[in-house]
Amino acid sequence: MPNKVKKIALEEHFSTPELAQYNPGITEMMGVESYKYYGQRLMEFDKRLEDMDKNGIDMSILSVTTPGVQAEPDAAVATKRAHEVNDFLASVIQKHPTRFGGFAHLALQDPKGAADELERAVKQLGMKGALINGQTNGEYLDDQKFWPMWERAEALGVPIYLHPGNAMRTSPANEGYVELSGPGWAWGPETAAHTLRLVYGGVFDRFPKTTVILGHMGEALTFMFWRMDSRYAVMRHGKPLQKQPSQYIRDNVMVTTSGSFSMSPLLCSMLEIGSDRIMFSVDYPFEKTEEAVEFIDNAPISQIDREKICHLNVEKLLKLDS
């Protein structure tokens, strides 16, 4: 018998007509007809609820799909649209407060403004943190210009979900193969490198209470811990760290099962960071909810680990039980 438990899904995307203009790269990767299906699902909330009910998802934490306003070159336009989409998401949540929660959308083109919008979204709109879609106009979150955002997130006690996004330039190794673009490959190494920039850039030393969430079972970082530490010991250091590189991942990063419904990555993550730092996700609408649910319900893990991964960890992190 399946081991059914309460489930809160953490990486569940939506979009709006105003934000859809920023998605031509994704349309190209998936093809027009394929993305047409996803584009419709991103903007439909009633069908989302039907899908949740059908598959036993109790609550979904909604977030803007990549890239959102981070692809907007005009900071004022990005700020305005981020404010508007956060208000829109709050109105959706208000209609279904026990079924939906939300991560704020931020215009990182103005780091101080993004910090202020994060605070507004959390304190006034009830958001549970923010989701950031990779780099913003070629700038990564280890840059000290973004430290006001990290400082505010730490002060508010909310996590930052670091979600994949396209790099500014295609890696030469990926050129000529559309299969290597986006979620097929390129997003994983890009997001893992972004996370390690936070480690080596001293973000977690400066803001030790910060929590970053990574999807897709940690973007393969947990597979690399031993080698990461081994090579750090013999390489030149830009900024000497207070701990081993892998320890920052264990202490400051939590991972989700989004788009990774395979036992080997799950078991590796459990062995390396523990079941207390893994959370259930689907990656709706880009993955099938029934596959995510079947995977975690039938995973050969203990029932307490299943409870932690499916709802206890996220309830604690996002303070949902209060």
mmCIF file of C-alpha atoms in Angstrom:
data_model
loop_
_atom_site.group_PDB
_atom_site.id
_atom_site.type_symbol
_atom_site.label_atom_id
_atom_site.label_comp_id
_atom_site.label_asym_id
_atom_site.label_seq_id
_atom_site.Cartn_x
_atom_site.Cartn_y
_atom_site.Cartn_z
ATOM 1 C CA MET A 1 0.000 0.000 0.000
ATOM 2 C CA PRO A 2 1.273 3.527 -0.779
ATOM 3 C CA ASN A 3 2.447 5.536 2.216
ATOM 4 C CA LYS A 4 0.173 8.544 1.732
ATOM 5 C CA VAL A 5 0.863 11.588 3.899
ATOM 6 C CA LYS A 6 0.028 15.277 3.936
ATOM 7 C CA LYS A 7 1.881 17.066 1.127
ATOM 8 C CA ILE A 8 2.975 20.663 0.645
ATOM 9 C CA ALA A 9 4.529 21.365 -2.745
ATOM 10 C CA LEU A 10 7.165 24.081 -2.769
ATOM 11 C CA GLU A 11 8.222 24.819 -6.362
ATOM 12 C CA GLU A 12 4.962 25.381 -8.194
ATOM 13 C CA HIS A 13 4.986 28.031 -10.887
ATOM 14 C CA PHE A 14 2.577 30.543 -12.362
ATOM 15 C CA SER A 15 2.726 33.450 -14.758
ATOM 16 C CA THR A 16 0.639 36.370 -16.003
ATOM 17 C CA PRO A 17 0.075 37.829 -19.474
ATOM 18 C CA GLU A 18 2.368 40.745 -18.563
ATOM 19 C CA LEU A 19 5.221 38.392 -17.656
ATOM 20 C CA ALA A 20 4.747 36.003 -20.578
ATOM 21 C CA GLN A 21 6.668 38.385 -22.855
ATOM 22 C CA TYR A 22 9.864 37.476 -20.998
ATOM 23 C CA ASN A 23 9.628 33.778 -21.946
ATOM 24 C CA PRO A 24 10.628 33.561 -25.643
ATOM 25 C CA GLY A 25 13.760 31.554 -24.811
ATOM 26 C CA ILE A 26 11.708 28.879 -23.061
ATOM 27 C CA THR A 27 9.290 28.733 -25.989
ATOM 28 C CA GLU A 28 12.238 28.148 -28.312
ATOM 29 C CA MET A 29 13.628 25.352 -26.125
ATOM 30 C CA MET A 30 10.331 23.477 -25.798
ATOM 31 C CA GLY A 31 8.715 24.285 -29.126
ATOM 32 C CA VAL A 32 5.642 26.429 -29.670
ATOM 33 C CA GLU A 33 3.039 23.676 -29.299
ATOM 34 C CA SER A 34 4.642 22.136 -26.227
ATOM 35 C CA TYR A 35 4.975 25.447 -24.422
ATOM 36 C CA LYS A 36 1.410 26.412 -25.376
ATOM 37 C CA TYR A 37 0.195 23.706 -22.991
ATOM 38 C CA TYR A 38 2.466 24.885 -20.179
ATOM 39 C CA GLY A 39 1.668 28.520 -20.857
ATOM 40 C CA GLN A 40 -2.026 27.843 -20.344
ATOM 41 C CA ARG A 41 -1.433 25.869 -17.160
ATOM 42 C CA LEU A 42 0.774 28.632 -15.732
ATOM 43 C CA MET A 43 -2.154 31.050 -15.814
ATOM 44 C CA GLU A 44 -4.930 28.729 -14.623
ATOM 45 C CA PHE A 45 -5.573 28.315 -10.911
ATOM 46 C CA ASP A 46 -8.825 26.344 -10.911
ATOM 47 C CA LYS A 47 -7.255 23.530 -12.959
ATOM 48 C CA ARG A 48 -4.291 23.631 -10.598
ATOM 49 C CA LEU A 49 -6.604 23.070 -7.645
ATOM 50 C CA GLU A 50 -8.287 20.201 -9.485
ATOM 51 C CA ASP A 51 -4.877 18.640 -10.075
ATOM 52 C CA MET A 52 -3.956 19.090 -6.408
ATOM 53 C CA ASP A 53 -7.223 17.514 -5.245
ATOM 54 C CA LYS A 54 -6.880 14.601 -7.640
ATOM 55 C CA ASN A 55 -3.371 13.772 -6.464
ATOM 56 C CA GLY A 56 -3.510 14.591 -2.771
ATOM 57 C CA ILE A 57 -1.547 17.861 -2.634
ATOM 58 C CA ASP A 58 -2.754 19.799 0.406
ATOM 59 C CA MET A 59 -0.987 23.096 -0.327
ATOM 60 C CA SER A 60 1.168 24.653 -3.057
ATOM 61 C CA ILE A 61 3.618 27.521 -2.615
ATOM 62 C CA LEU A 62 3.352 29.518 -5.847
ATOM 63 C CA SER A 63 6.130 31.429 -7.597
ATOM 64 C CA VAL A 64 6.716 33.213 -10.890
ATOM 65 C CA THR A 65 8.270 30.990 -13.535
ATOM 66 C CA THR A 66 11.659 31.886 -14.969
ATOM 67 C CA PRO A 67 12.796 34.516 -15.882
ATOM 68 C CA GLY A 68 10.072 36.968 -14.888
ATOM 69 C CA VAL A 69 11.060 40.616 -14.481
ATOM 70 C CA GLN A 70 14.716 39.657 -14.021
ATOM 71 C CA ALA A 71 14.921 39.754 -17.822
ATOM 72 C CA GLU A 72 13.676 43.359 -17.917
ATOM 73 C CA PRO A 73 16.497 45.859 -18.651
ATOM 74 C CA ASP A 74 14.605 48.849 -17.209
ATOM 75 C CA ALA A 75 14.799 48.828 -13.401
ATOM 76 C CA ALA A 76 11.735 51.044 -12.965
ATOM 77 C CA VAL A 77 9.603 48.821 -15.199
ATOM 78 C CA ALA A 78 10.869 45.683 -13.437
ATOM 79 C CA THR A 79 10.102 47.148 -10.013
ATOM 80 C CA LYS A 80 6.586 48.148 -11.037
ATOM 81 C CA ARG A 81 5.778 44.765 -12.536
ATOM 82 C CA ALA A 82 7.207 42.851 -9.560
ATOM 83 C CA HIS A 83 5.024 44.938 -7.232
ATOM 84 C CA GLU A 84 1.968 44.258 -9.391
ATOM 85 C CA VAL A 85 2.527 40.513 -9.661
ATOM 86 C CA ASN A 86 3.024 40.219 -5.899
ATOM 87 C CA ASP A 87 -0.290 41.989 -5.349
ATOM 88 C CA PHE A 88 -1.888 39.655 -7.896
ATOM 89 C CA LEU A 89 -0.475 36.564 -6.185
ATOM 90 C CA ALA A 90 -1.694 37.820 -2.824
ATOM 91 C CA SER A 91 -5.222 38.127 -4.275
ATOM 92 C CA VAL A 92 -5.050 34.517 -5.529
ATOM 93 C CA ILE A 93 -3.879 33.292 -2.124
ATOM 94 C CA GLN A 94 -6.614 35.283 -0.374
ATOM 95 C CA LYS A 95 -9.240 33.291 -2.277
ATOM 96 C CA HIS A 96 -7.695 29.954 -1.207
ATOM 97 C CA PRO A 97 -5.626 30.665 1.920
ATOM 98 C CA THR A 98 -5.381 27.039 3.037
ATOM 99 C CA ARG A 99 -4.394 25.749 -0.413
ATOM 100 C CA PHE A 100 -1.964 28.379 -1.708
ATOM 101 C CA GLY A 101 1.005 30.242 -0.299
ATOM 102 C CA GLY A 102 3.510 32.343 -2.189
ATOM 103 C CA PHE A 103 7.099 33.383 -2.767
ATOM 104 C CA ALA A 104 7.596 37.035 -3.659
ATOM 105 C CA HIS A 105 8.879 38.096 -7.066
ATOM 106 C CA LEU A 106 11.730 40.631 -6.849
ATOM 107 C CA ALA A 107 13.272 43.132 -9.253
ATOM 108 C CA LEU A 108 16.967 42.641 -8.446
ATOM 109 C CA GLN A 109 17.867 45.471 -10.840
ATOM 110 C CA ASP A 110 17.389 47.654 -7.731
ATOM 111 C CA PRO A 111 18.757 45.646 -4.784
ATOM 112 C CA LYS A 112 17.593 48.069 -2.077
ATOM 113 C CA GLY A 113 14.172 48.271 -3.696
ATOM 114 C CA ALA A 114 14.068 44.470 -3.887
ATOM 115 C CA ALA A 115 14.801 44.268 -0.159
ATOM 116 C CA ASP A 116 11.985 46.720 0.550
ATOM 117 C CA GLU A 117 9.601 44.776 -1.702
ATOM 118 C CA LEU A 118 10.545 41.531 0.049
ATOM 119 C CA GLU A 119 9.662 43.104 3.393
ATOM 120 C CA ARG A 120 6.371 44.462 2.051
ATOM 121 C CA ALA A 121 5.503 41.112 0.507
ATOM 122 C CA VAL A 122 6.235 39.230 3.722
ATOM 123 C CA LYS A 123 4.766 41.629 6.267
ATOM 124 C CA GLN A 124 1.802 42.995 4.313
ATOM 125 C CA LEU A 125 0.987 40.283 1.779
ATOM 126 C CA GLY A 126 1.890 37.187 3.783
ATOM 127 C CA MET A 127 4.538 35.830 1.408
ATOM 128 C CA LYS A 128 6.828 33.107 2.747
ATOM 129 C CA GLY A 129 10.096 34.328 1.217
ATOM 130 C CA ALA A 130 11.175 34.959 -2.366
ATOM 131 C CA LEU A 131 12.061 32.927 -5.420
ATOM 132 C CA ILE A 132 14.843 34.290 -7.633
ATOM 133 C CA ASN A 133 15.361 33.017 -11.176
ATOM 134 C CA GLY A 134 19.140 32.935 -11.469
ATOM 135 C CA GLN A 135 21.235 35.877 -12.636
ATOM 136 C CA THR A 136 19.825 39.344 -13.268
ATOM 137 C CA ASN A 137 21.307 41.102 -16.295
ATOM 138 C CA GLY A 138 24.501 39.110 -15.855
ATOM 139 C CA GLU A 139 24.899 39.803 -12.127
ATOM 140 C CA TYR A 140 24.927 37.075 -9.470
ATOM 141 C CA LEU A 141 23.768 37.227 -5.881
ATOM 142 C CA ASP A 142 27.242 36.983 -4.341
ATOM 143 C CA ASP A 143 27.887 40.579 -5.440
ATOM 144 C CA GLN A 144 27.879 42.844 -2.400
ATOM 145 C CA LYS A 145 25.372 45.128 -4.124
ATOM 146 C CA PHE A 146 22.788 42.433 -3.303
ATOM 147 C CA TRP A 147 23.677 42.214 0.367
ATOM 148 C CA PRO A 148 20.748 44.468 1.392
ATOM 149 C CA MET A 149 18.435 41.758 0.080
ATOM 150 C CA TRP A 150 20.279 39.032 2.000
ATOM 151 C CA GLU A 151 20.316 41.168 5.138
ATOM 152 C CA ARG A 152 16.573 41.745 4.900
ATOM 153 C CA ALA A 153 15.805 38.074 4.256
ATOM 154 C CA GLU A 154 17.854 37.067 7.287
ATOM 155 C CA ALA A 155 16.170 39.693 9.455
ATOM 156 C CA LEU A 156 12.721 38.579 8.310
ATOM 157 C CA GLY A 157 13.624 34.923 8.837
ATOM 158 C CA VAL A 158 12.480 33.872 5.358
ATOM 159 C CA PRO A 159 14.246 31.706 2.749
ATOM 160 C CA ILE A 160 15.371 32.569 -0.746
ATOM 161 C CA TYR A 161 14.572 29.919 -3.347
ATOM 162 C CA LEU A 162 17.350 30.032 -5.965
ATOM 163 C CA HIS A 163 15.663 28.767 -9.098
ATOM 164 C CA PRO A 164 17.376 28.188 -12.456
ATOM 165 C CA GLY A 165 17.505 30.739 -15.209
ATOM 166 C CA ASN A 166 19.449 31.118 -18.425
ATOM 167 C CA ALA A 167 23.003 32.383 -18.326
ATOM 168 C CA MET A 168 23.709 35.580 -20.253
ATOM 169 C CA ARG A 169 25.840 33.620 -22.721
ATOM 170 C CA THR A 170 25.572 30.040 -23.921
ATOM 171 C CA SER A 171 28.515 27.882 -22.900
ATOM 172 C CA PRO A 172 30.550 26.858 -25.951
ATOM 173 C CA ALA A 173 30.190 23.240 -24.821
ATOM 174 C CA ASN A 174 26.392 23.561 -25.165
ATOM 175 C CA GLU A 175 26.275 25.386 -28.482
ATOM 176 C CA GLY A 176 24.554 23.617 -31.348
ATOM 177 C CA TYR A 177 22.549 21.249 -29.142
ATOM 178 C CA VAL A 178 19.151 22.478 -28.038
ATOM 179 C CA GLU A 179 18.963 19.377 -25.822
ATOM 180 C CA LEU A 180 21.717 20.889 -23.663
ATOM 181 C CA SER A 181 19.856 24.149 -23.125
ATOM 182 C CA GLY A 182 17.661 25.075 -20.180
ATOM 183 C CA PRO A 183 16.323 22.265 -17.967
ATOM 184 C CA GLY A 184 17.806 19.581 -20.221
ATOM 185 C CA TRP A 185 21.253 20.378 -18.816
ATOM 186 C CA ALA A 186 22.455 23.991 -18.750
ATOM 187 C CA TRP A 187 20.287 25.203 -15.884
ATOM 188 C CA GLY A 188 21.690 22.655 -13.424
ATOM 189 C CA PRO A 189 25.395 23.603 -13.648
ATOM 190 C CA GLU A 190 24.453 27.291 -13.877
ATOM 191 C CA THR A 191 22.431 27.168 -10.645
ATOM 192 C CA ALA A 192 24.991 24.994 -8.846
ATOM 193 C CA ALA A 193 27.740 27.470 -9.770
ATOM 194 C CA HIS A 194 25.537 30.354 -8.598
ATOM 195 C CA THR A 195 25.126 28.624 -5.245
ATOM 196 C CA LEU A 196 28.873 28.047 -4.917
ATOM 197 C CA ARG A 197 29.438 31.734 -5.680
ATOM 198 C CA LEU A 198 27.387 32.411 -2.542
ATOM 199 C CA VAL A 199 29.635 30.026 -0.605
ATOM 200 C CA TYR A 200 32.977 31.302 -1.902
ATOM 201 C CA GLY A 201 31.781 34.918 -1.948
ATOM 202 C CA GLY A 202 31.208 34.829 1.803
ATOM 203 C CA VAL A 203 27.444 35.364 1.749
ATOM 204 C CA PHE A 204 26.844 32.659 4.344
ATOM 205 C CA ASP A 205 29.702 33.894 6.541
ATOM 206 C CA ARG A 206 28.193 37.389 6.459
ATOM 207 C CA PHE A 207 24.588 36.163 6.872
ATOM 208 C CA PRO A 208 24.903 32.846 8.735
ATOM 209 C CA LYS A 209 21.174 32.471 9.438
ATOM 210 C CA THR A 210 20.266 32.656 5.763
ATOM 211 C CA THR A 211 18.475 29.714 4.161
ATOM 212 C CA VAL A 212 18.673 29.106 0.420
ATOM 213 C CA ILE A 213 16.423 26.519 -1.229
ATOM 214 C CA LEU A 214 17.545 24.614 -4.313
ATOM 215 C CA GLY A 215 15.245 22.553 -6.489
ATOM 216 C CA HIS A 216 15.910 19.436 -8.561
ATOM 217 C CA MET A 217 17.423 17.580 -5.597
ATOM 218 C CA GLY A 218 20.074 20.230 -5.035
ATOM 219 C CA GLU A 219 21.234 20.728 -8.637
ATOM 220 C CA ALA A 220 23.654 17.757 -8.171
ATOM 221 C CA LEU A 221 25.740 19.548 -5.517
ATOM 222 C CA THR A 222 25.329 16.760 -2.966
ATOM 223 C CA PHE A 223 27.123 14.388 -5.351
ATOM 224 C CA MET A 224 30.181 16.655 -5.297
ATOM 225 C CA PHE A 225 30.792 17.289 -1.588
ATOM 226 C CA TRP A 226 33.929 15.184 -1.139
ATOM 227 C CA ARG A 227 35.674 16.504 -4.237
ATOM 228 C CA MET A 228 34.551 20.048 -3.508
ATOM 229 C CA ASP A 229 36.274 19.982 -0.120
ATOM 230 C CA SER A 230 39.297 18.071 -1.383
ATOM 231 C CA ARG A 231 40.056 20.589 -4.130
ATOM 232 C CA TYR A 232 39.322 23.600 -1.928
ATOM 233 C CA ALA A 233 42.114 22.417 0.360
ATOM 234 C CA VAL A 234 44.751 22.695 -2.379
ATOM 235 C CA MET A 235 43.490 25.639 -4.436
ATOM 236 C CA ARG A 236 44.168 29.334 -4.015
ATOM 237 C CA HIS A 237 41.395 31.093 -2.120
ATOM 238 C CA GLY A 238 39.867 34.427 -3.044
ATOM 239 C CA LYS A 239 38.156 34.748 0.345
ATOM 240 C CA PRO A 240 39.169 32.151 2.971
ATOM 241 C CA LEU A 241 36.083 30.478 4.404
ATOM 242 C CA GLN A 242 35.266 29.757 8.024
ATOM 243 C CA LYS A 243 34.117 26.217 7.179
ATOM 244 C CA GLN A 244 34.518 23.551 4.537
ATOM 245 C CA PRO A 245 32.547 24.412 1.369
ATOM 246 C CA SER A 246 30.250 21.418 1.762
ATOM 247 C CA GLN A 247 29.387 22.438 5.313
ATOM 248 C CA TYR A 248 27.744 25.627 4.085
ATOM 249 C CA ILE A 249 25.482 23.542 1.875
ATOM 250 C CA ARG A 250 24.601 21.353 4.836
ATOM 251 C CA ASP A 251 23.994 24.340 7.119
ATOM 252 C CA ASN A 252 22.448 26.966 4.849
ATOM 253 C CA VAL A 253 20.826 25.106 1.954
ATOM 254 C CA MET A 254 17.686 22.992 1.759
ATOM 255 C CA VAL A 255 16.730 21.056 -1.353
ATOM 256 C CA THR A 256 13.474 19.973 -2.938
ATOM 257 C CA THR A 257 12.433 17.001 -5.016
ATOM 258 C CA SER A 258 11.131 19.205 -7.836
ATOM 259 C CA GLY A 259 11.625 17.583 -11.219
ATOM 260 C CA SER A 260 13.739 14.764 -9.780
ATOM 261 C CA PHE A 261 11.617 11.732 -9.039
ATOM 262 C CA SER A 262 14.423 9.188 -8.754
ATOM 263 C CA MET A 263 15.557 7.197 -5.754
ATOM 264 C CA SER A 264 19.331 7.544 -6.263
ATOM 265 C CA PRO A 265 19.410 11.373 -5.973
ATOM 266 C CA LEU A 266 16.988 11.221 -3.037
ATOM 267 C CA LEU A 267 19.075 8.669 -1.136
ATOM 268 C CA CYS A 268 22.300 10.552 -1.883
ATOM 269 C CA SER A 269 20.771 13.766 -0.554
ATOM 270 C CA MET A 270 19.478 12.005 2.549
ATOM 271 C CA LEU A 271 22.935 10.579 3.230
ATOM 272 C CA GLU A 272 24.759 13.879 2.641
ATOM 273 C CA ILE A 273 22.444 16.495 4.175
ATOM 274 C CA GLY A 274 19.797 14.482 6.012
ATOM 275 C CA SER A 275 16.033 14.182 5.699
ATOM 276 C CA ASP A 276 15.579 17.352 7.776
ATOM 277 C CA ARG A 277 16.775 19.431 4.813
ATOM 278 C CA ILE A 278 14.751 17.900 1.959
ATOM 279 C CA MET A 279 11.267 19.039 0.934
ATOM 280 C CA PHE A 280 8.683 17.745 -1.491
ATOM 281 C CA SER A 281 7.972 19.604 -4.733
ATOM 282 C CA VAL A 282 6.488 18.899 -8.144
ATOM 283 C CA ASP A 283 7.703 21.708 -10.467
ATOM 284 C CA TYR A 284 4.157 22.252 -11.714
ATOM 285 C CA PRO A 285 3.172 22.515 -14.527
ATOM 286 C CA PHE A 286 6.436 21.343 -16.093
ATOM 287 C CA GLU A 287 6.313 17.954 -14.356
ATOM 288 C CA LYS A 288 3.360 15.680 -13.682
ATOM 289 C CA THR A 289 1.905 15.849 -10.191
ATOM 290 C CA GLU A 290 0.922 12.192 -10.218
ATOM 291 C CA GLU A 291 4.523 11.147 -10.896
ATOM 292 C CA ALA A 292 5.834 13.284 -8.030
ATOM 293 C CA VAL A 293 3.250 11.896 -5.623
ATOM 294 C CA GLU A 294 3.698 8.280 -6.684
ATOM 295 C CA PHE A 295 7.455 8.638 -6.274
ATOM 296 C CA ILE A 296 7.426 9.970 -2.722
ATOM 297 C CA ASP A 297 4.510 7.775 -1.574
ATOM 298 C CA ASN A 298 6.353 4.635 -2.671
ATOM 299 C CA ALA A 299 9.924 5.598 -1.834
ATOM 300 C CA PRO A 300 11.546 2.943 0.427
ATOM 301 C CA ILE A 301 12.225 5.366 3.279
ATOM 302 C CA SER A 302 10.964 5.478 6.848
ATOM 303 C CA GLN A 303 7.560 6.987 7.537
ATOM 304 C CA ILE A 304 9.035 9.760 9.688
ATOM 305 C CA ASP A 305 11.425 10.701 6.868
ATOM 306 C CA ARG A 306 8.468 10.748 4.485
ATOM 307 C CA GLU A 307 6.543 13.007 6.868
ATOM 308 C CA LYS A 308 9.523 15.363 7.162
ATOM 309 C CA ILE A 309 10.030 15.589 3.414
ATOM 310 C CA CYS A 310 6.346 15.918 2.531
ATOM 311 C CA HIS A 311 5.283 18.548 5.060
ATOM 312 C CA LEU A 312 7.055 18.803 8.422
ATOM 313 C CA ASN A 313 10.234 20.480 7.121
ATOM 314 C CA VAL A 314 8.429 23.091 5.043
ATOM 315 C CA GLU A 315 5.946 23.805 7.824
ATOM 316 C CA LYS A 316 8.863 24.583 10.121
ATOM 317 C CA LEU A 317 10.851 26.586 7.555
ATOM 318 C CA LEU A 318 7.922 28.706 6.368
ATOM 319 C CA LYS A 319 6.260 28.832 9.806
ATOM 320 C CA LEU A 320 3.094 27.366 8.342
ATOM 321 C CA ASP A 321 2.116 25.702 11.598
ATOM 322 C CA SER A 322 1.757 29.144 13.197
#
